[in-house]
């Protein structure tokens, strides 16, 4: 098993155990690949959910630029809802997991087809 496959399995396990959802493995794989080399960097693979600047980065770089969503307060609310689902007290929120949840939330799976 390659390093990326091991990470995808780790993300799938987080979705199952911490978020209470069974992941679509094909979509999770595509979202993970879309994160690029960030998944291999200890700092970049995590989202610092307690930092407003990090929430803004997810909103701007992922939701608006990648998913093509219009700017609105709904974006920040969705990020906070995903963080809540992941567990506010959980300090390790993987970027690929949050991006997966947000992609599903907004029904933008077709972006990764």
JSON list of C-alpha atoms in Angstrom, two decimals:
[
{"chain": "A", "resi": 1, "resn": "UNK", "atom": "CA", "xyz": [0.00, 0.00, 0.00]},
{"chain": "A", "resi": 2, "resn": "UNK", "atom": "CA", "xyz": [1.39, 3.39, -0.99]},
{"chain": "A", "resi": 3, "resn": "UNK", "atom": "CA", "xyz": [1.60, 6.39, 1.27]},
{"chain": "A", "resi": 4, "resn": "UNK", "atom": "CA", "xyz": [-1.38, 8.11, -0.40]},
{"chain": "A", "resi": 5, "resn": "UNK", "atom": "CA", "xyz": [-3.51, 4.97, -0.04]},
{"chain": "A", "resi": 6, "resn": "UNK", "atom": "CA", "xyz": [-2.61, 4.76, 3.65]},
{"chain": "A", "resi": 7, "resn": "UNK", "atom": "CA", "xyz": [-3.65, 8.40, 4.13]},
{"chain": "A", "resi": 8, "resn": "UNK", "atom": "CA", "xyz": [-6.93, 7.84, 2.29]},
{"chain": "A", "resi": 9, "resn": "UNK", "atom": "CA", "xyz": [-7.69, 4.90, 4.57]},
{"chain": "A", "resi": 10, "resn": "UNK", "atom": "CA", "xyz": [-6.87, 7.07, 7.61]},
{"chain": "A", "resi": 11, "resn": "UNK", "atom": "CA", "xyz": [-9.25, 9.76, 6.32]},
{"chain": "A", "resi": 12, "resn": "UNK", "atom": "CA", "xyz": [-11.96, 7.15, 5.69]},
{"chain": "A", "resi": 13, "resn": "UNK", "atom": "CA", "xyz": [-11.55, 5.89, 9.24]},
{"chain": "A", "resi": 14, "resn": "UNK", "atom": "CA", "xyz": [-11.99, 9.45, 10.58]},
{"chain": "A", "resi": 15, "resn": "UNK", "atom": "CA", "xyz": [-15.16, 9.84, 8.52]},
{"chain": "A", "resi": 16, "resn": "UNK", "atom": "CA", "xyz": [-16.51, 6.59, 9.95]},
{"chain": "A", "resi": 17, "resn": "UNK", "atom": "CA", "xyz": [-15.52, 6.98, 13.59]},
{"chain": "A", "resi": 18, "resn": "UNK", "atom": "CA", "xyz": [-15.43, 10.73, 14.21]},
{"chain": "A", "resi": 19, "resn": "UNK", "atom": "CA", "xyz": [-18.02, 11.97, 11.72]},
{"chain": "A", "resi": 20, "resn": "UNK", "atom": "CA", "xyz": [-20.41, 9.04, 11.73]},
{"chain": "A", "resi": 21, "resn": "UNK", "atom": "CA", "xyz": [-20.60, 8.60, 7.96]},
{"chain": "A", "resi": 22, "resn": "UNK", "atom": "CA", "xyz": [-19.62, 5.92, 5.50]},
{"chain": "A", "resi": 23, "resn": "UNK", "atom": "CA", "xyz": [-17.40, 7.56, 2.86]},
{"chain": "A", "resi": 24, "resn": "UNK", "atom": "CA", "xyz": [-17.74, 7.22, -0.88]},
{"chain": "A", "resi": 25, "resn": "UNK", "atom": "CA", "xyz": [-14.19, 5.95, -1.35]},
{"chain": "A", "resi": 26, "resn": "UNK", "atom": "CA", "xyz": [-13.96, 7.05, -4.99]},
{"chain": "A", "resi": 27, "resn": "UNK", "atom": "CA", "xyz": [-14.90, 10.62, -4.08]},
{"chain": "A", "resi": 28, "resn": "UNK", "atom": "CA", "xyz": [-12.62, 10.60, -1.03]},
{"chain": "A", "resi": 29, "resn": "UNK", "atom": "CA", "xyz": [-9.72, 9.45, -3.21]},
{"chain": "A", "resi": 30, "resn": "UNK", "atom": "CA", "xyz": [-10.39, 12.25, -5.73]},
{"chain": "A", "resi": 31, "resn": "UNK", "atom": "CA", "xyz": [-10.74, 14.92, -3.04]},
{"chain": "A", "resi": 32, "resn": "UNK", "atom": "CA", "xyz": [-7.51, 13.71, -1.44]},
{"chain": "A", "resi": 33, "resn": "UNK", "atom": "CA", "xyz": [-5.67, 13.83, -4.77]},
{"chain": "A", "resi": 34, "resn": "UNK", "atom": "CA", "xyz": [-7.10, 17.33, -5.28]},
{"chain": "A", "resi": 35, "resn": "UNK", "atom": "CA", "xyz": [-5.42, 18.45, -2.06]},
{"chain": "A", "resi": 36, "resn": "UNK", "atom": "CA", "xyz": [-2.09, 17.88, -3.79]},
{"chain": "A", "resi": 37, "resn": "UNK", "atom": "CA", "xyz": [1.14, 17.68, -1.84]},
{"chain": "A", "resi": 38, "resn": "UNK", "atom": "CA", "xyz": [-0.48, 19.30, 1.21]},
{"chain": "A", "resi": 39, "resn": "UNK", "atom": "CA", "xyz": [-1.51, 15.85, 2.45]},
{"chain": "A", "resi": 40, "resn": "UNK", "atom": "CA", "xyz": [2.16, 14.92, 2.92]},
{"chain": "A", "resi": 41, "resn": "UNK", "atom": "CA", "xyz": [3.01, 17.98, 5.01]},
{"chain": "A", "resi": 42, "resn": "UNK", "atom": "CA", "xyz": [2.24, 17.64, 8.72]},
{"chain": "A", "resi": 43, "resn": "UNK", "atom": "CA", "xyz": [1.03, 21.24, 9.06]},
{"chain": "A", "resi": 44, "resn": "UNK", "atom": "CA", "xyz": [-0.76, 21.61, 5.73]},
{"chain": "A", "resi": 45, "resn": "UNK", "atom": "CA", "xyz": [-2.69, 18.34, 5.98]},
{"chain": "A", "resi": 46, "resn": "UNK", "atom": "CA", "xyz": [-4.52, 19.69, 9.03]},
{"chain": "A", "resi": 47, "resn": "UNK", "atom": "CA", "xyz": [-7.01, 22.53, 9.24]},
{"chain": "A", "resi": 48, "resn": "UNK", "atom": "CA", "xyz": [-6.47, 24.77, 12.27]},
{"chain": "A", "resi": 49, "resn": "UNK", "atom": "CA", "xyz": [-10.20, 25.21, 12.87]},
{"chain": "A", "resi": 50, "resn": "UNK", "atom": "CA", "xyz": [-9.70, 27.57, 15.80]},
{"chain": "A", "resi": 51, "resn": "UNK", "atom": "CA", "xyz": [-7.88, 30.13, 13.62]},
{"chain": "A", "resi": 52, "resn": "UNK", "atom": "CA", "xyz": [-10.13, 32.57, 11.70]},
{"chain": "A", "resi": 53, "resn": "UNK", "atom": "CA", "xyz": [-7.50, 32.90, 8.98]},
{"chain": "A", "resi": 54, "resn": "UNK", "atom": "CA", "xyz": [-7.64, 29.17, 8.29]},
{"chain": "A", "resi": 55, "resn": "UNK", "atom": "CA", "xyz": [-11.44, 29.24, 8.01]},
{"chain": "A", "resi": 56, "resn": "UNK", "atom": "CA", "xyz": [-11.08, 32.10, 5.53]},
{"chain": "A", "resi": 57, "resn": "UNK", "atom": "CA", "xyz": [-8.55, 30.07, 3.52]},
{"chain": "A", "resi": 58, "resn": "UNK", "atom": "CA", "xyz": [-10.92, 27.11, 3.29]},
{"chain": "A", "resi": 59, "resn": "UNK", "atom": "CA", "xyz": [-13.77, 29.43, 2.31]},
{"chain": "A", "resi": 60, "resn": "UNK", "atom": "CA", "xyz": [-11.83, 31.32, -0.35]},
{"chain": "A", "resi": 61, "resn": "UNK", "atom": "CA", "xyz": [-9.46, 28.73, -1.78]},
{"chain": "A", "resi": 62, "resn": "UNK", "atom": "CA", "xyz": [-11.66, 25.67, -1.62]},
{"chain": "A", "resi": 63, "resn": "UNK", "atom": "CA", "xyz": [-15.32, 26.64, -1.58]},
{"chain": "A", "resi": 64, "resn": "UNK", "atom": "CA", "xyz": [-15.16, 29.68, -3.86]},
{"chain": "A", "resi": 65, "resn": "UNK", "atom": "CA", "xyz": [-12.21, 28.88, -6.14]},
{"chain": "A", "resi": 66, "resn": "UNK", "atom": "CA", "xyz": [-12.29, 25.08, -6.33]},
{"chain": "A", "resi": 67, "resn": "UNK", "atom": "CA", "xyz": [-16.01, 24.35, -5.97]},
{"chain": "A", "resi": 68, "resn": "UNK", "atom": "CA", "xyz": [-17.10, 27.57, -7.71]},
{"chain": "A", "resi": 69, "resn": "UNK", "atom": "CA", "xyz": [-19.58, 28.61, -5.04]},
{"chain": "A", "resi": 70, "resn": "UNK", "atom": "CA", "xyz": [-20.73, 32.22, -4.79]},
{"chain": "A", "resi": 71, "resn": "UNK", "atom": "CA", "xyz": [-19.49, 34.12, -1.76]},
{"chain": "A", "resi": 72, "resn": "UNK", "atom": "CA", "xyz": [-22.09, 34.16, 1.00]},
{"chain": "A", "resi": 73, "resn": "UNK", "atom": "CA", "xyz": [-22.39, 33.69, 4.76]},
{"chain": "A", "resi": 74, "resn": "UNK", "atom": "CA", "xyz": [-23.63, 30.14, 4.04]},
{"chain": "A", "resi": 75, "resn": "UNK", "atom": "CA", "xyz": [-20.05, 29.13, 3.25]},
{"chain": "A", "resi": 76, "resn": "UNK", "atom": "CA", "xyz": [-18.70, 29.99, 6.69]},
{"chain": "A", "resi": 77, "resn": "UNK", "atom": "CA", "xyz": [-21.74, 28.37, 8.31]},
{"chain": "A", "resi": 78, "resn": "UNK", "atom": "CA", "xyz": [-21.10, 25.17, 6.34]},
{"chain": "A", "resi": 79, "resn": "UNK", "atom": "CA", "xyz": [-17.45, 25.13, 7.42]},
{"chain": "A", "resi": 80, "resn": "UNK", "atom": "CA", "xyz": [-18.46, 25.50, 11.06]},
{"chain": "A", "resi": 81, "resn": "UNK", "atom": "CA", "xyz": [-21.08, 22.75, 10.66]},
{"chain": "A", "resi": 82, "resn": "UNK", "atom": "CA", "xyz": [-18.45, 20.41, 9.19]},
{"chain": "A", "resi": 83, "resn": "UNK", "atom": "CA", "xyz": [-16.09, 21.23, 12.06]},
{"chain": "A", "resi": 84, "resn": "UNK", "atom": "CA", "xyz": [-18.91, 20.54, 14.52]},
{"chain": "A", "resi": 85, "resn": "UNK", "atom": "CA", "xyz": [-19.56, 17.16, 12.85]},
{"chain": "A", "resi": 86, "resn": "UNK", "atom": "CA", "xyz": [-15.85, 16.34, 12.95]},
{"chain": "A", "resi": 87, "resn": "UNK", "atom": "CA", "xyz": [-15.74, 17.26, 16.64]},
{"chain": "A", "resi": 88, "resn": "UNK", "atom": "CA", "xyz": [-14.82, 20.68, 17.96]},
{"chain": "A", "resi": 89, "resn": "UNK", "atom": "CA", "xyz": [-12.57, 19.20, 20.61]},
{"chain": "A", "resi": 90, "resn": "UNK", "atom": "CA", "xyz": [-10.72, 17.07, 18.04]},
{"chain": "A", "resi": 91, "resn": "UNK", "atom": "CA", "xyz": [-7.48, 18.97, 17.37]},
{"chain": "A", "resi": 92, "resn": "UNK", "atom": "CA", "xyz": [-6.59, 16.93, 14.26]},
{"chain": "A", "resi": 93, "resn": "UNK", "atom": "CA", "xyz": [-9.00, 17.86, 11.50]},
{"chain": "A", "resi": 94, "resn": "UNK", "atom": "CA", "xyz": [-7.64, 16.54, 8.24]},
{"chain": "A", "resi": 95, "resn": "UNK", "atom": "CA", "xyz": [-8.03, 18.87, 5.29]},
{"chain": "A", "resi": 96, "resn": "UNK", "atom": "CA", "xyz": [-9.13, 16.08, 2.96]},
{"chain": "A", "resi": 97, "resn": "UNK", "atom": "CA", "xyz": [-11.86, 15.00, 5.39]},
{"chain": "A", "resi": 98, "resn": "UNK", "atom": "CA", "xyz": [-13.25, 18.53, 5.75]},
{"chain": "A", "resi": 99, "resn": "UNK", "atom": "CA", "xyz": [-13.07, 19.09, 2.00]},
{"chain": "A", "resi": 100, "resn": "UNK", "atom": "CA", "xyz": [-14.89, 15.79, 1.43]},
{"chain": "A", "resi": 101, "resn": "UNK", "atom": "CA", "xyz": [-17.67, 16.77, 3.85]},
{"chain": "A", "resi": 102, "resn": "UNK", "atom": "CA", "xyz": [-18.02, 20.22, 2.28]},
{"chain": "A", "resi": 103, "resn": "UNK", "atom": "CA", "xyz": [-18.09, 18.77, -1.23]},
{"chain": "A", "resi": 104, "resn": "UNK", "atom": "CA", "xyz": [-20.93, 16.45, -0.20]},
{"chain": "A", "resi": 105, "resn": "UNK", "atom": "CA", "xyz": [-22.73, 19.22, 1.71]},
{"chain": "A", "resi": 106, "resn": "UNK", "atom": "CA", "xyz": [-22.87, 21.48, -1.33]},
{"chain": "A", "resi": 107, "resn": "UNK", "atom": "CA", "xyz": [-23.58, 18.64, -3.79]},
{"chain": "A", "resi": 108, "resn": "UNK", "atom": "CA", "xyz": [-20.45, 19.39, -5.81]},
{"chain": "A", "resi": 109, "resn": "UNK", "atom": "CA", "xyz": [-19.28, 15.82, -6.32]},
{"chain": "A", "resi": 110, "resn": "UNK", "atom": "CA", "xyz": [-19.33, 16.39, -10.09]},
{"chain": "A", "resi": 111, "resn": "UNK", "atom": "CA", "xyz": [-16.30, 18.68, -9.72]},
{"chain": "A", "resi": 112, "resn": "UNK", "atom": "CA", "xyz": [-14.24, 15.55, -9.11]},
{"chain": "A", "resi": 113, "resn": "UNK", "atom": "CA", "xyz": [-15.61, 13.40, -11.96]}
]
